[in-house]
Coordinates of C-alpha atoms in Angstrom, one line a residue:
Chain A
M1 CA 0.1 0.0 0.0
T2 CA 1.4 3.5 -0.9
V3 CA 1.1 6.5 1.5
T4 CA -1.7 7.8 -0.6
E5 CA -3.6 4.5 -0.5
A6 CA -2.9 4.2 3.4
A7 CA -4.2 7.6 3.9
A8 CA -7.5 7.0 1.9
W9 CA -7.8 3.6 3.9
L10 CA -7.7 5.4 7.2
K11 CA -9.8 8.1 6.4
G12 CA -12.7 5.6 5.4
R13 CA -12.5 3.9 8.8
D14 CA -12.8 4.8 12.4
R15 CA -12.1 3.7 16.1
Y16 CA -8.6 3.1 15.8
L17 CA -6.2 1.2 18.2
I18 CA -2.6 1.9 17.5
L19 CA 0.1 -0.6 18.4
T20 CA 3.8 0.2 19.4
H21 CA 6.6 -2.3 19.5
K22 CA 8.2 -4.2 22.5
R23 CA 11.2 -1.9 24.1
P24 CA 9.8 1.2 22.5
D25 CA 11.9 3.7 21.2
G26 CA 11.1 7.1 19.8
D27 CA 10.2 6.2 16.7
T28 CA 7.3 3.7 17.4
V29 CA 6.0 6.2 20.3
G30 CA 6.5 9.2 18.3
C31 CA 4.4 7.6 15.3
A32 CA 1.9 6.2 17.3
A33 CA 1.2 9.7 19.0
A34 CA 1.3 11.5 15.9
L35 CA -1.1 9.1 14.1
C36 CA -3.5 9.1 17.1
R37 CA -3.5 12.8 17.3
G38 CA -3.9 13.2 13.5
L39 CA -6.8 10.7 13.5
R40 CA -8.5 12.6 16.3
G41 CA -8.0 15.9 14.5
L42 CA -10.1 14.4 11.8
G43 CA -12.8 13.6 14.3
K44 CA -12.1 10.2 14.7
T45 CA -11.9 7.9 17.7
A46 CA -8.2 7.0 18.3
H47 CA -6.2 5.4 21.0
I48 CA -2.9 3.6 21.7
C49 CA -2.8 0.3 23.1
P50 CA -1.7 0.5 26.7
G51 CA 1.2 -1.4 28.1
V52 CA 3.8 0.5 25.8
G53 CA 6.5 -0.1 28.4
A54 CA 8.2 3.4 27.5
T55 CA 10.9 4.9 29.3
H56 CA 10.5 8.2 31.1
L57 CA 12.2 9.8 28.1
F58 CA 9.3 8.9 25.9
T59 CA 6.4 8.6 28.4
P60 CA 5.4 12.2 28.0
Y61 CA 4.6 11.9 24.4
L62 CA 1.6 9.4 25.1
E63 CA -0.1 11.6 27.6
G64 CA -3.8 11.5 27.1
L65 CA -3.6 9.2 24.1
L66 CA -3.6 5.4 25.9
A67 CA -6.9 3.8 25.4
P68 CA -9.2 3.4 28.4
E69 CA -10.0 0.1 29.9
G70 CA -12.6 -1.8 27.9
Y71 CA -12.2 0.3 24.6
A72 CA -13.4 -1.8 21.6
P73 CA -11.5 -0.7 18.6
D74 CA -12.7 -1.5 14.8
T75 CA -9.4 -0.7 13.3
V76 CA -6.2 -1.8 14.7
V77 CA -2.5 -0.3 13.0
S78 CA 0.7 -1.3 14.0
V79 CA 3.6 1.3 13.7
D80 CA 7.1 0.6 13.2
I81 CA 6.5 -3.3 14.4
A82 CA 8.5 -5.3 11.8
A83 CA 7.8 -8.9 13.3
R84 CA 5.4 -10.8 15.4
S85 CA 7.9 -11.4 18.1
L86 CA 8.0 -7.5 18.6
F87 CA 4.6 -7.1 19.8
T88 CA 4.1 -6.4 23.6
D89 CA 2.2 -8.2 25.8
A90 CA -1.0 -6.1 25.7
G91 CA -0.6 -6.0 21.7
R92 CA -0.2 -9.9 21.2
P93 CA -4.0 -10.5 21.8
W94 CA -4.6 -8.2 18.7
L95 CA -2.1 -9.9 16.4
E96 CA -4.2 -13.1 17.2
R97 CA -7.5 -11.1 16.2
G98 CA -5.7 -9.7 13.2
I99 CA -3.8 -6.4 12.3
D100 CA -5.8 -4.5 9.8
L101 CA -2.6 -2.1 8.7
A102 CA 0.9 -2.1 9.5
I103 CA 3.0 0.8 8.9
D104 CA 6.8 0.3 8.7
H105 CA 10.3 0.8 7.3
H106 CA 12.1 -2.4 8.4
P107 CA 13.3 -4.7 5.2
S108 CA 12.7 -7.6 7.8
Q109 CA 8.9 -6.9 7.9
E110 CA 7.1 -10.0 8.4
F111 CA 3.6 -9.0 6.5
F112 CA 1.4 -10.0 9.6
A113 CA -1.0 -7.6 8.7
A114 CA -4.0 -7.4 6.3
E115 CA -2.5 -4.5 4.7
T116 CA 1.1 -3.3 4.8
C117 CA 2.4 0.3 4.1
L118 CA 6.2 -0.3 3.9
D119 CA 8.9 1.9 2.5
A120 CA 12.4 0.4 3.6
S121 CA 14.4 3.2 2.1
R122 CA 13.4 5.6 5.0
A123 CA 15.5 6.0 8.0
A124 CA 12.6 6.4 10.4
C125 CA 8.9 4.9 10.0
G126 CA 8.0 8.5 11.1
E127 CA 9.0 9.6 7.7
I128 CA 6.1 7.5 6.3
V129 CA 3.7 8.6 8.8
Y130 CA 4.5 12.0 7.9
H131 CA 3.4 11.5 4.1
I132 CA 0.1 9.6 5.4
L133 CA -1.0 12.4 7.8
K134 CA 0.4 15.2 5.2
E135 CA -2.3 13.4 2.7
L136 CA -4.9 13.6 5.3
G137 CA -4.1 17.3 5.9
C138 CA -3.1 16.7 9.6
I139 CA 0.5 18.3 9.8
D140 CA 0.3 20.7 12.6
R141 CA 2.1 21.6 15.8
E142 CA 0.3 18.8 17.4
T143 CA 1.5 16.0 15.0
A144 CA 4.8 17.6 14.0
L145 CA 6.2 17.2 17.6
P146 CA 5.9 13.3 18.2
L147 CA 7.0 13.1 14.0
Y148 CA 10.0 14.9 15.0
V149 CA 10.9 12.7 17.8
A150 CA 10.2 9.5 15.6
V151 CA 12.3 11.0 12.8
S152 CA 15.4 12.4 14.9
T153 CA 15.7 9.6 17.2
D154 CA 15.8 7.1 14.8
C155 CA 18.7 8.8 12.7
G156 CA 20.7 9.9 15.8
C157 CA 19.6 13.5 15.0
F158 CA 20.8 13.2 11.2
Q159 CA 24.0 11.6 12.1
Y160 CA 23.5 8.0 11.4
G161 CA 24.4 6.5 8.1
N162 CA 20.7 6.0 7.4
T163 CA 19.9 9.5 6.9
T164 CA 18.9 10.7 3.7
A165 CA 18.0 14.0 2.0
H166 CA 14.3 13.0 2.4
T167 CA 15.1 12.7 6.0
H168 CA 15.9 16.3 6.2
R169 CA 13.1 17.3 4.0
V170 CA 10.7 15.9 6.5
A171 CA 12.3 17.6 9.4
A172 CA 12.1 21.1 7.4
A173 CA 8.5 20.4 6.9
L174 CA 7.8 19.5 10.6
M175 CA 9.8 22.9 11.5
D176 CA 7.5 24.7 9.0
T177 CA 4.8 24.2 11.5
G178 CA 6.5 26.6 13.9
L179 CA 7.9 23.5 15.9
D180 CA 10.6 24.5 18.3
V181 CA 13.0 21.8 18.0
F182 CA 15.8 22.7 20.3
P183 CA 14.2 21.7 23.6
L184 CA 13.5 18.1 21.9
N185 CA 17.2 17.9 20.6
K186 CA 18.2 18.8 24.2
R187 CA 16.2 16.3 25.7
H188 CA 17.0 13.6 23.4
F189 CA 20.6 14.2 22.2
R190 CA 22.4 16.5 24.7
T191 CA 21.4 15.1 27.9
K192 CA 23.0 12.3 30.3
S193 CA 21.8 11.0 33.5
W194 CA 24.2 11.4 36.5
A195 CA 24.5 7.4 36.6
R196 CA 25.0 7.3 32.9
L197 CA 27.9 9.8 33.2
Q198 CA 29.5 7.5 35.8
V199 CA 29.3 4.4 33.8
E200 CA 31.1 6.5 31.1
R201 CA 33.9 7.7 33.6
L202 CA 34.4 4.2 35.0
I203 CA 34.5 2.5 31.2
V204 CA 37.1 4.9 30.5
E205 CA 38.8 4.3 33.6
R206 CA 38.8 0.4 33.2
M207 CA 38.7 -0.2 29.6
H208 CA 41.6 -2.1 27.8
R209 CA 43.3 -1.0 24.4
Y210 CA 45.1 -3.7 22.2
E211 CA 47.0 -3.3 19.0
G212 CA 48.0 0.3 19.4
G213 CA 44.5 1.3 20.2
R214 CA 42.7 -0.1 17.1
I215 CA 40.8 -2.6 19.3
A216 CA 39.2 -1.4 22.5
A217 CA 37.3 -3.5 25.2
A218 CA 35.3 -2.5 28.1
P219 CA 34.2 -4.8 30.8
V220 CA 31.0 -3.6 32.5
S221 CA 30.7 -5.6 35.7
L222 CA 27.7 -5.9 37.9
S223 CA 29.9 -4.2 40.4
L224 CA 30.6 -1.3 38.1
M225 CA 26.9 -0.7 37.4
E226 CA 26.3 -0.5 41.3
E227 CA 29.3 1.6 41.8
A228 CA 27.6 4.1 39.0
G229 CA 24.1 3.6 40.4
A230 CA 23.1 2.7 37.1
T231 CA 19.9 1.0 35.8
E232 CA 19.1 -0.5 32.4
E233 CA 17.8 2.9 31.5
D234 CA 21.0 4.5 31.7
M235 CA 22.8 2.0 29.4
E236 CA 21.0 2.8 26.3
D237 CA 23.3 2.6 23.2
I238 CA 26.4 1.9 25.7
A239 CA 27.8 -0.4 22.9
A240 CA 28.5 2.7 20.9
F241 CA 30.4 4.5 23.3
L242 CA 33.8 2.9 22.5
G243 CA 33.4 3.3 19.0
Q244 CA 33.7 7.0 19.5
I245 CA 37.2 7.0 20.3
E246 CA 39.7 8.1 17.7
G247 CA 41.4 5.4 16.2
V248 CA 39.4 2.6 17.4
E249 CA 38.1 0.4 14.7
T250 CA 36.8 -2.6 16.4
S251 CA 35.1 -2.2 20.0
V252 CA 33.8 -4.8 22.6
T253 CA 31.3 -4.0 25.5
L254 CA 31.2 -7.1 27.9
R255 CA 28.2 -7.1 30.4
E256 CA 28.4 -9.3 33.2
L257 CA 24.8 -10.8 33.6
E258 CA 22.9 -11.8 36.9
D259 CA 23.7 -15.7 36.1
G260 CA 27.4 -15.2 35.6
A261 CA 27.4 -15.2 31.8
C262 CA 28.4 -12.4 29.9
K263 CA 26.8 -10.5 27.0
I264 CA 29.1 -9.1 24.3
S265 CA 28.7 -6.6 21.8
L266 CA 30.8 -6.0 19.0
R267 CA 31.1 -2.9 17.0
T268 CA 33.4 -2.7 13.5
S269 CA 34.1 0.0 11.7
G270 CA 37.3 -1.1 9.8
G271 CA 35.8 -3.7 7.4
L272 CA 36.0 -6.4 10.1
S273 CA 32.9 -8.9 9.9
A274 CA 31.3 -8.4 13.4
T275 CA 28.7 -11.5 12.1
K276 CA 31.8 -13.4 11.6
V277 CA 33.5 -13.0 15.0
C278 CA 30.5 -13.4 17.0
A279 CA 29.5 -16.6 14.8
L280 CA 32.7 -18.3 16.2
L281 CA 31.1 -17.8 19.7
G282 CA 27.7 -19.0 18.9
G283 CA 26.4 -15.5 18.3
G284 CA 25.2 -13.2 15.3
G285 CA 24.0 -10.1 14.1
H286 CA 25.0 -7.4 11.3
A287 CA 28.4 -6.7 9.4
A288 CA 29.2 -4.0 11.7
A289 CA 27.3 -4.7 14.9
A290 CA 26.8 -8.1 16.3
G291 CA 26.9 -9.9 19.5
C292 CA 27.0 -13.1 21.5
T293 CA 26.6 -14.6 24.9
V294 CA 29.5 -16.5 26.5
P295 CA 30.3 -18.0 30.0
G296 CA 32.0 -15.9 32.3
P297 CA 33.9 -14.5 34.0
L298 CA 34.5 -11.1 32.3
E299 CA 38.0 -11.7 32.0
E300 CA 37.7 -15.2 30.1
A301 CA 34.9 -13.4 28.0
E302 CA 37.1 -10.8 26.9
T303 CA 40.1 -13.2 26.2
A304 CA 37.8 -15.4 24.0
I305 CA 36.3 -12.4 21.8
L306 CA 39.8 -11.1 21.2
A307 CA 41.0 -14.4 20.1
A308 CA 38.0 -14.6 18.0
I309 CA 38.8 -11.3 16.4
M310 CA 42.3 -12.3 15.6
Q311 CA 41.2 -15.4 14.2
V312 CA 38.6 -13.7 11.7
E313 CA 41.2 -10.9 11.0
S314 CA 43.9 -13.6 10.0
D315 CA 41.6 -15.3 7.8
G316 CA 41.3 -12.1 6.0
Chain B
M1 CA 23.8 42.4 -1.7
T2 CA 21.5 39.4 -2.0
V3 CA 22.7 36.1 -3.1
T4 CA 21.8 36.6 -6.6
E5 CA 23.4 40.0 -6.9
A6 CA 26.6 38.3 -5.0
A7 CA 26.6 35.5 -7.6
A8 CA 26.4 37.9 -10.6
W9 CA 29.1 40.2 -8.9
L10 CA 31.5 37.2 -8.7
K11 CA 30.9 36.0 -12.2
G12 CA 32.0 39.0 -13.6
R13 CA 35.3 39.0 -11.9
D14 CA 38.5 36.7 -11.6
R15 CA 41.7 36.1 -9.5
Y16 CA 39.9 35.5 -6.2
L17 CA 41.9 35.3 -2.7
I18 CA 39.3 34.1 -0.2
L19 CA 39.9 35.0 3.5
T20 CA 39.1 33.1 6.7
H21 CA 38.5 34.0 10.3
K22 CA 40.9 33.6 13.2
R23 CA 40.6 30.4 15.2
P24 CA 39.0 28.9 12.0
D25 CA 35.8 26.9 12.4
G26 CA 34.2 24.1 10.1
D27 CA 31.9 27.0 8.6
T28 CA 34.7 29.5 7.5
V29 CA 37.0 26.5 6.4
G30 CA 34.0 24.9 4.6
C31 CA 32.7 28.1 2.8
A32 CA 36.2 29.1 1.8
A33 CA 36.7 25.5 0.3
A34 CA 33.4 25.4 -1.4
L35 CA 33.7 28.7 -2.8
C36 CA 37.2 28.1 -4.2
R37 CA 36.3 24.9 -5.9
G38 CA 33.2 26.6 -7.2
L39 CA 34.9 29.6 -8.8
R40 CA 37.7 27.2 -10.3
G41 CA 34.9 24.9 -11.7
L42 CA 33.6 28.0 -13.6
G43 CA 37.2 28.3 -15.2
K44 CA 38.3 31.1 -12.7
T45 CA 41.6 31.3 -10.8
A46 CA 40.8 31.1 -6.9
H47 CA 42.8 30.5 -4.0
I48 CA 42.6 30.7 -0.1
C49 CA 44.8 32.9 1.8
P50 CA 47.2 30.7 3.5
G51 CA 47.9 30.9 7.2
V52 CA 44.2 29.6 8.1
G53 CA 45.7 28.1 11.2
A54 CA 42.9 25.1 11.0
T55 CA 43.5 22.2 13.4
H56 CA 43.7 18.8 11.9
L57 CA 40.1 18.2 11.7
F58 CA 39.7 20.7 9.3
T59 CA 43.1 21.0 7.4
P60 CA 42.2 18.2 4.8
Y61 CA 39.6 20.3 3.4
L62 CA 41.8 23.0 2.2
E63 CA 44.1 20.7 0.6
G64 CA 45.2 22.2 -3.0
L65 CA 43.3 25.2 -2.3
L66 CA 45.9 27.7 -0.7
A67 CA 47.4 30.6 -2.6
P68 CA 51.0 29.8 -3.9
E69 CA 53.5 32.5 -2.8
G70 CA 53.6 35.8 -4.5
Y71 CA 49.8 35.2 -5.7
A72 CA 48.4 38.8 -6.9
P73 CA 44.5 38.6 -6.8
D74 CA 42.2 41.0 -8.3
T75 CA 39.0 40.2 -5.9
V76 CA 39.2 39.6 -2.3
V77 CA 36.5 38.0 -0.5
S78 CA 35.9 37.2 3.0
V79 CA 33.6 34.3 4.2
D80 CA 32.1 34.0 7.7
I81 CA 34.3 37.0 9.2
A82 CA 32.2 39.1 11.3
A83 CA 34.7 41.9 12.6
R84 CA 38.3 43.4 11.8
S85 CA 39.6 41.9 14.7
L86 CA 38.8 38.3 13.4
F87 CA 41.1 38.7 10.5
T88 CA 44.2 36.2 10.6
D89 CA 47.9 37.5 10.5
A90 CA 47.9 36.7 6.8
G91 CA 44.5 38.2 6.1
R92 CA 45.2 41.7 7.8
P93 CA 47.2 43.2 5.0
W94 CA 44.4 42.5 2.6
L95 CA 42.0 44.2 5.2
E96 CA 44.2 47.1 4.8
R97 CA 44.3 47.0 0.9
G98 CA 40.6 46.6 1.1
I99 CA 38.0 43.5 1.2
D100 CA 35.9 43.6 -2.2
L101 CA 33.1 41.5 -0.7
A102 CA 32.3 39.9 2.6
I103 CA 29.8 37.0 2.8
D104 CA 28.7 36.6 6.3
H105 CA 25.8 35.3 8.7
H106 CA 26.8 37.3 12.1
P107 CA 24.3 39.9 13.3
S108 CA 27.5 41.7 14.5
Q109 CA 28.9 42.1 10.9
E110 CA 31.1 45.3 10.9
F111 CA 30.6 46.2 7.2
F112 CA 34.3 46.5 6.5
A113 CA 33.9 45.4 2.9
A114 CA 33.0 47.3 -0.3
E115 CA 30.2 45.0 -0.7
T116 CA 28.5 43.0 1.9
C117 CA 26.2 39.7 1.4
L118 CA 24.6 39.1 4.8
D119 CA 21.7 37.1 6.0
A120 CA 22.0 36.8 9.9
S121 CA 18.7 34.5 9.8
R122 CA 21.2 31.6 8.6
A123 CA 22.5 29.2 11.1
A124 CA 25.5 28.9 9.0
C125 CA 27.4 31.1 6.6
G126 CA 27.5 27.9 4.3
E127 CA 23.9 28.2 3.9
I128 CA 24.5 31.6 2.2
V129 CA 27.5 30.3 0.0
Y130 CA 25.2 27.3 -1.1
H131 CA 22.8 29.7 -2.5
I132 CA 25.5 31.8 -4.3
L133 CA 27.0 28.7 -5.7
K134 CA 23.5 27.6 -6.7
E135 CA 23.2 30.6 -8.7
L136 CA 26.3 30.0 -10.4
G137 CA 25.5 26.4 -11.0
C138 CA 28.3 25.0 -9.1
I139 CA 26.4 22.4 -6.6
D140 CA 28.1 19.1 -7.1
R141 CA 30.0 16.6 -4.7
E142 CA 33.1 18.8 -4.8
T143 CA 31.3 21.8 -3.4
A144 CA 28.7 19.9 -1.5
L145 CA 31.3 18.2 0.8
P146 CA 32.7 21.4 2.5
L147 CA 29.3 23.1 2.2
Y148 CA 27.9 20.3 4.5
V149 CA 30.8 20.6 6.7
A150 CA 30.3 24.2 7.2
V151 CA 26.6 23.9 7.6
S152 CA 26.5 20.9 10.1
T153 CA 29.5 22.0 12.3
D154 CA 27.9 25.1 12.7
C155 CA 24.7 23.9 13.9
G156 CA 26.2 21.0 16.0
C157 CA 24.6 18.5 13.4
F158 CA 21.3 20.0 13.4
Q159 CA 20.9 20.0 17.4
Y160 CA 21.5 23.7 18.0
G161 CA 18.9 26.3 18.8
N162 CA 20.1 28.2 15.4
T163 CA 18.8 25.3 13.3
T164 CA 15.9 26.1 11.1
A165 CA 13.8 24.6 8.2
H166 CA 15.9 26.1 5.8
T167 CA 19.3 24.5 7.4
H168 CA 17.7 21.1 6.7
R169 CA 16.8 22.1 3.4
V170 CA 20.2 23.0 2.4
A171 CA 21.3 19.7 3.7
A172 CA 19.2 17.9 1.9
A173 CA 20.0 19.8 -1.4
L174 CA 23.9 18.5 -0.7
M175 CA 22.9 15.4 0.0
D176 CA 21.1 15.0 -3.3
T177 CA 24.6 15.3 -5.2
G178 CA 25.1 11.9 -3.9
L179 CA 27.4 13.1 -1.1
D180 CA 27.9 10.4 1.7
V181 CA 27.7 12.4 4.9
F182 CA 28.1 9.4 7.2
P183 CA 31.9 9.6 7.6
L184 CA 31.8 13.6 7.8
N185 CA 29.3 13.0 10.7
K186 CA 31.5 10.4 12.3
R187 CA 34.5 12.8 12.0
H188 CA 32.9 15.9 13.2
F189 CA 30.3 14.8 15.8
R190 CA 31.0 11.1 16.7
T191 CA 34.9 11.0 17.5
K192 CA 36.7 11.9 20.5
S193 CA 40.6 11.9 21.1
W194 CA 41.9 9.8 23.9
A195 CA 43.0 12.9 25.6
R196 CA 39.4 14.4 25.4
L197 CA 38.0 11.4 26.7
Q198 CA 40.6 11.2 29.7
V199 CA 39.6 15.2 30.3
E200 CA 36.1 14.5 30.6
R201 CA 36.7 11.2 33.0
L202 CA 38.7 13.6 35.1
I203 CA 36.0 16.3 35.1
V204 CA 33.4 13.8 36.1
E205 CA 35.7 12.6 38.9
R206 CA 36.6 15.9 40.2
M207 CA 33.6 18.3 39.4
H208 CA 31.3 19.8 42.2
R209 CA 27.5 19.9 42.4
Y210 CA 25.6 22.6 44.5
E211 CA 21.9 23.0 45.1
G212 CA 20.8 19.7 44.7
G213 CA 22.6 19.3 41.4
R214 CA 21.1 22.4 39.6
I215 CA 24.3 24.1 39.7
A216 CA 27.6 22.2 38.5
A217 CA 31.4 23.5 38.6
A218 CA 34.2 21.8 36.8
P219 CA 37.7 23.0 38.0
V220 CA 40.2 22.2 35.3
S221 CA 43.5 22.7 36.6
L222 CA 46.9 22.6 34.5
S223 CA 47.6 19.4 36.4
L224 CA 44.4 17.9 35.2
M225 CA 45.5 18.9 31.7
E226 CA 48.8 17.2 31.9
E227 CA 47.5 13.9 33.6
A228 CA 44.8 13.8 30.5
G229 CA 47.8 14.6 28.2
A230 CA 45.6 17.3 26.5
T231 CA 46.3 20.3 24.2
E232 CA 43.9 23.0 23.4
E233 CA 42.7 21.0 20.5
D234 CA 41.3 18.7 22.8
M235 CA 39.3 21.2 24.8
E236 CA 37.2 22.4 21.9
D237 CA 33.7 23.4 23.6
I238 CA 34.4 21.9 26.8
A239 CA 32.3 24.6 28.6
A240 CA 29.1 22.7 27.0
F241 CA 30.3 19.5 28.9
L242 CA 28.6 19.8 32.3
G243 CA 25.3 21.4 30.5
Q244 CA 24.4 17.9 29.4
I245 CA 24.1 16.5 32.5
E246 CA 20.4 15.9 33.8
G247 CA 18.9 18.4 36.1
V248 CA 21.9 21.0 35.8
E249 CA 20.7 24.3 34.8
T250 CA 23.7 26.4 35.6
S251 CA 27.4 25.3 34.9
V252 CA 30.7 26.8 35.3
T253 CA 33.9 25.6 33.6
L254 CA 36.9 27.0 35.2
R255 CA 40.3 26.9 33.4
E256 CA 43.6 27.6 35.4
L257 CA 45.8 29.6 33.2
E258 CA 49.6 29.7 32.9
D259 CA 49.7 33.0 34.8
G260 CA 47.8 31.6 37.7
A261 CA 44.6 33.3 37.0
C262 CA 41.4 31.5 36.2
K263 CA 39.1 31.7 33.1
I264 CA 35.5 31.1 34.0
S265 CA 33.0 30.1 31.2
L266 CA 29.4 30.1 32.5
R267 CA 26.5 28.6 30.7
T268 CA 23.0 28.8 31.7
S269 CA 19.5 27.3 30.9
G270 CA 17.2 27.9 33.6
G271 CA 16.7 31.7 32.8
L272 CA 19.4 33.0 34.9
S273 CA 21.5 35.7 33.2
A274 CA 25.1 34.6 32.6
T275 CA 26.1 38.1 31.4
K276 CA 24.7 39.6 34.7
V277 CA 26.6 37.1 36.7
C278 CA 30.0 37.5 34.9
A279 CA 29.5 41.2 34.8
L280 CA 29.9 41.0 38.7
L281 CA 33.4 39.5 38.2
G282 CA 34.4 42.1 35.1
G283 CA 33.3 39.7 32.3
G284 CA 30.6 39.7 29.8
G285 CA 28.9 37.7 27.1
H286 CA 25.2 36.5 26.2
A287 CA 22.3 35.5 28.3
A288 CA 23.2 32.0 28.0
A289 CA 26.8 32.0 27.9
A290 CA 29.4 34.3 29.4
G291 CA 32.8 34.6 30.7
C292 CA 35.2 36.3 32.8
T293 CA 38.9 35.9 34.0
V294 CA 39.5 36.3 37.8
P295 CA 42.7 35.9 40.0
G296 CA 43.4 32.3 41.2
P297 CA 43.6 29.8 42.7
L298 CA 40.9 27.6 41.3
E299 CA 39.2 27.4 44.5
E300 CA 38.7 30.9 45.3
A301 CA 37.6 31.7 41.8
E302 CA 35.0 29.0 42.1
T303 CA 33.8 30.5 45.4
A304 CA 33.9 34.0 43.8
I305 CA 31.6 32.9 40.7
L306 CA 29.3 30.8 43.0
A307 CA 28.7 33.8 45.2
A308 CA 28.2 36.0 42.0
I309 CA 25.7 33.4 40.9
M310 CA 23.6 33.6 44.2
Q311 CA 23.7 37.2 44.1
V312 CA 22.1 37.6 40.8
E313 CA 19.8 34.6 41.7
S314 CA 18.7 36.4 44.7
D315 CA 18.2 39.8 42.9
G316 CA 15.9 38.0 40.7

C-alpha cells in the first residue's frame, strides 16, 4: 500500500487502536502519538494500546492518548513493528485477532497484517507516517512534535548512515509548522543522567586497548553498574560508546549478567565482519554490529572474543 | 547584496583570494573551500589565503586550495568574518588593502568590505554560500562536501537552537548530489580523542554539584590537563560538557591559566542571566553563555563565581 492508499484507507475507517513495538523507541512512540493525534484531529476516535513500556524519556508523548479500559476498536494499526515477536504483551491478543494495517520501514517486515504500508528506504517509520498525515491534511504543531521525535531519534539526530535527503526534508516540513526542535534535541541528544556519566567515567578508567588502540574492550561488571548507580535505562546504546574514540576500529562491550554469563556487543568500522567474529562464539548480527553470550567471568569472555577477532582478522 | 547579486558580482570577476577568520571553525573553512572549488569549476583562478591556522580536523578540506607564494589577486572575498579583529595575521594586510566582498551570517557584521552579502537569519554562512554557488550552477559533490561541513558544524549537526527548516533543506540539497555524509558526521560529531576522553573522565571525577545538582562546577587545573595528556585542541567546546548533565541548569567551567589566573565559562539554561553574573566579576557575554577571568587559585575563583550566581539569583 502506498502512503496515498494508506491515507485513503485510514480516512474511510474509525475507532482505531494503534500498537507500538516491545522495548519502545522514539520512532514507534512518536509515530503512534502523531497518528493518534492526527486521526483525532479528523474527528475520529483513536487510542494507543496501553502497556507501551516506554521509558521516562518517551512517556510524556503518550499523555492522554492511551486507550481506556474496555475500549473496543474497529481498526487496528501497528507502527514500526517489523515482526510478530516484537508485539508487546498487551498487543499480542490483537495480533491474534488480526492487524488491519501495518505501517513500517524495516526490510525485515514479516507482513503479518491484512494491509502493509512499507518503505524500507526510510530512516524512520516517522517519515512514512508524515506522508500519510500530510495526505490527510493533519500536519500541524500537534503532530509535528511526535513526528520530529520519531524521525530524529531513529537517525541519531541526522548523524547515522541511514539519514537521507528525504529525512532532512521531512524535518524541514515539520519545522515549518513553527515547531521548536531545540528542547527536543536537548532532551534526546544532549542530556545524560548522572549515573550514565559515572558509567562512562568508569568505562574510560577500566577499559583495555589492544593493537595500538585499534581494538578497545570495556568490561562492564555488575559491581561497576552498582558503583555508578546505574539501571538499564542508563545503558541505552552503551555499545556505541567505545566506537567514538579516535583510532578505534573494533570495539567490544562486555556486560556481566546476573547468572554469571557475559553478553558481548561487538562494533566494527574497519571492514572486519562482526557477524563472523560473533558466529565463532555462537552469536550473530550485522556486518558492523553483532553480539553473543558466553560463559563468564568477564576476563575469560574478553580473552575469548579477542581470540575470535584475531582469528577472523588472520583469515582475511 | 542579495545572493543573486553576489553570484552575478562574482561571475563578472576573476583572480580571487578567499579569507577565513581567526581560530577557524568548520563554517569558515568549509565556505572558503566550497567557494574556491566552485569558482575554479567556472574556469576562474581562485585560492584561499594561507595561514588559516586550521586544526587537524579541518586541514584536509583546504588541500590544494591555498594560494601559492606571490599570488596577486584581483578580487578579495571574506567568508564568515564578522569583524576586523577576526582577520588572521596573513589576512590583515588584505583588510588594509580593502576587502571587495564579505559573505557572512553574523548579526555583529562590521561592514568592513566594499560589498556585503549578509543574512543573519542563517545558522551557518555555508547556507548563504550554498545559494550563491547554486545561482552559479556550482553545486556538485566537490562543493557539497565542504558546504556540508560548514552547515553541519555550525549547528551542531542540526541540534542547536539556530537550526531552521532552511538549514535542513540545504542539507537535503547537498545530499542530492550523492554526497555520503556519514563519514563526515562520524569525524565531526562522533569522534573523541583519547586525551579528550580522559579530560571528561577527570572532570566527572572532580566536579562539584551544588543546590541539589542544579549548579555544577568543574575546575580544570593545569595538572588535570597534564594528567589527561590534553592540548587546547582537545578542549573544544569543553564549557558545554557539564550542561548535558540531567538537572543541571547553571554550569561553570574554570580553566587554570599559565599565569595563575582563572578563566571562567558560565552556561545557563534556567533563565539566569549569564551576562549579569559575569559582569559582577568584570566579564561579559550572552544571556546563556558568558565568561570572565579572575585571579586564582581555582578554589577561590569557584567561590567567587558561586557567590556571584547566588547574588544574581537572589536579585531575581
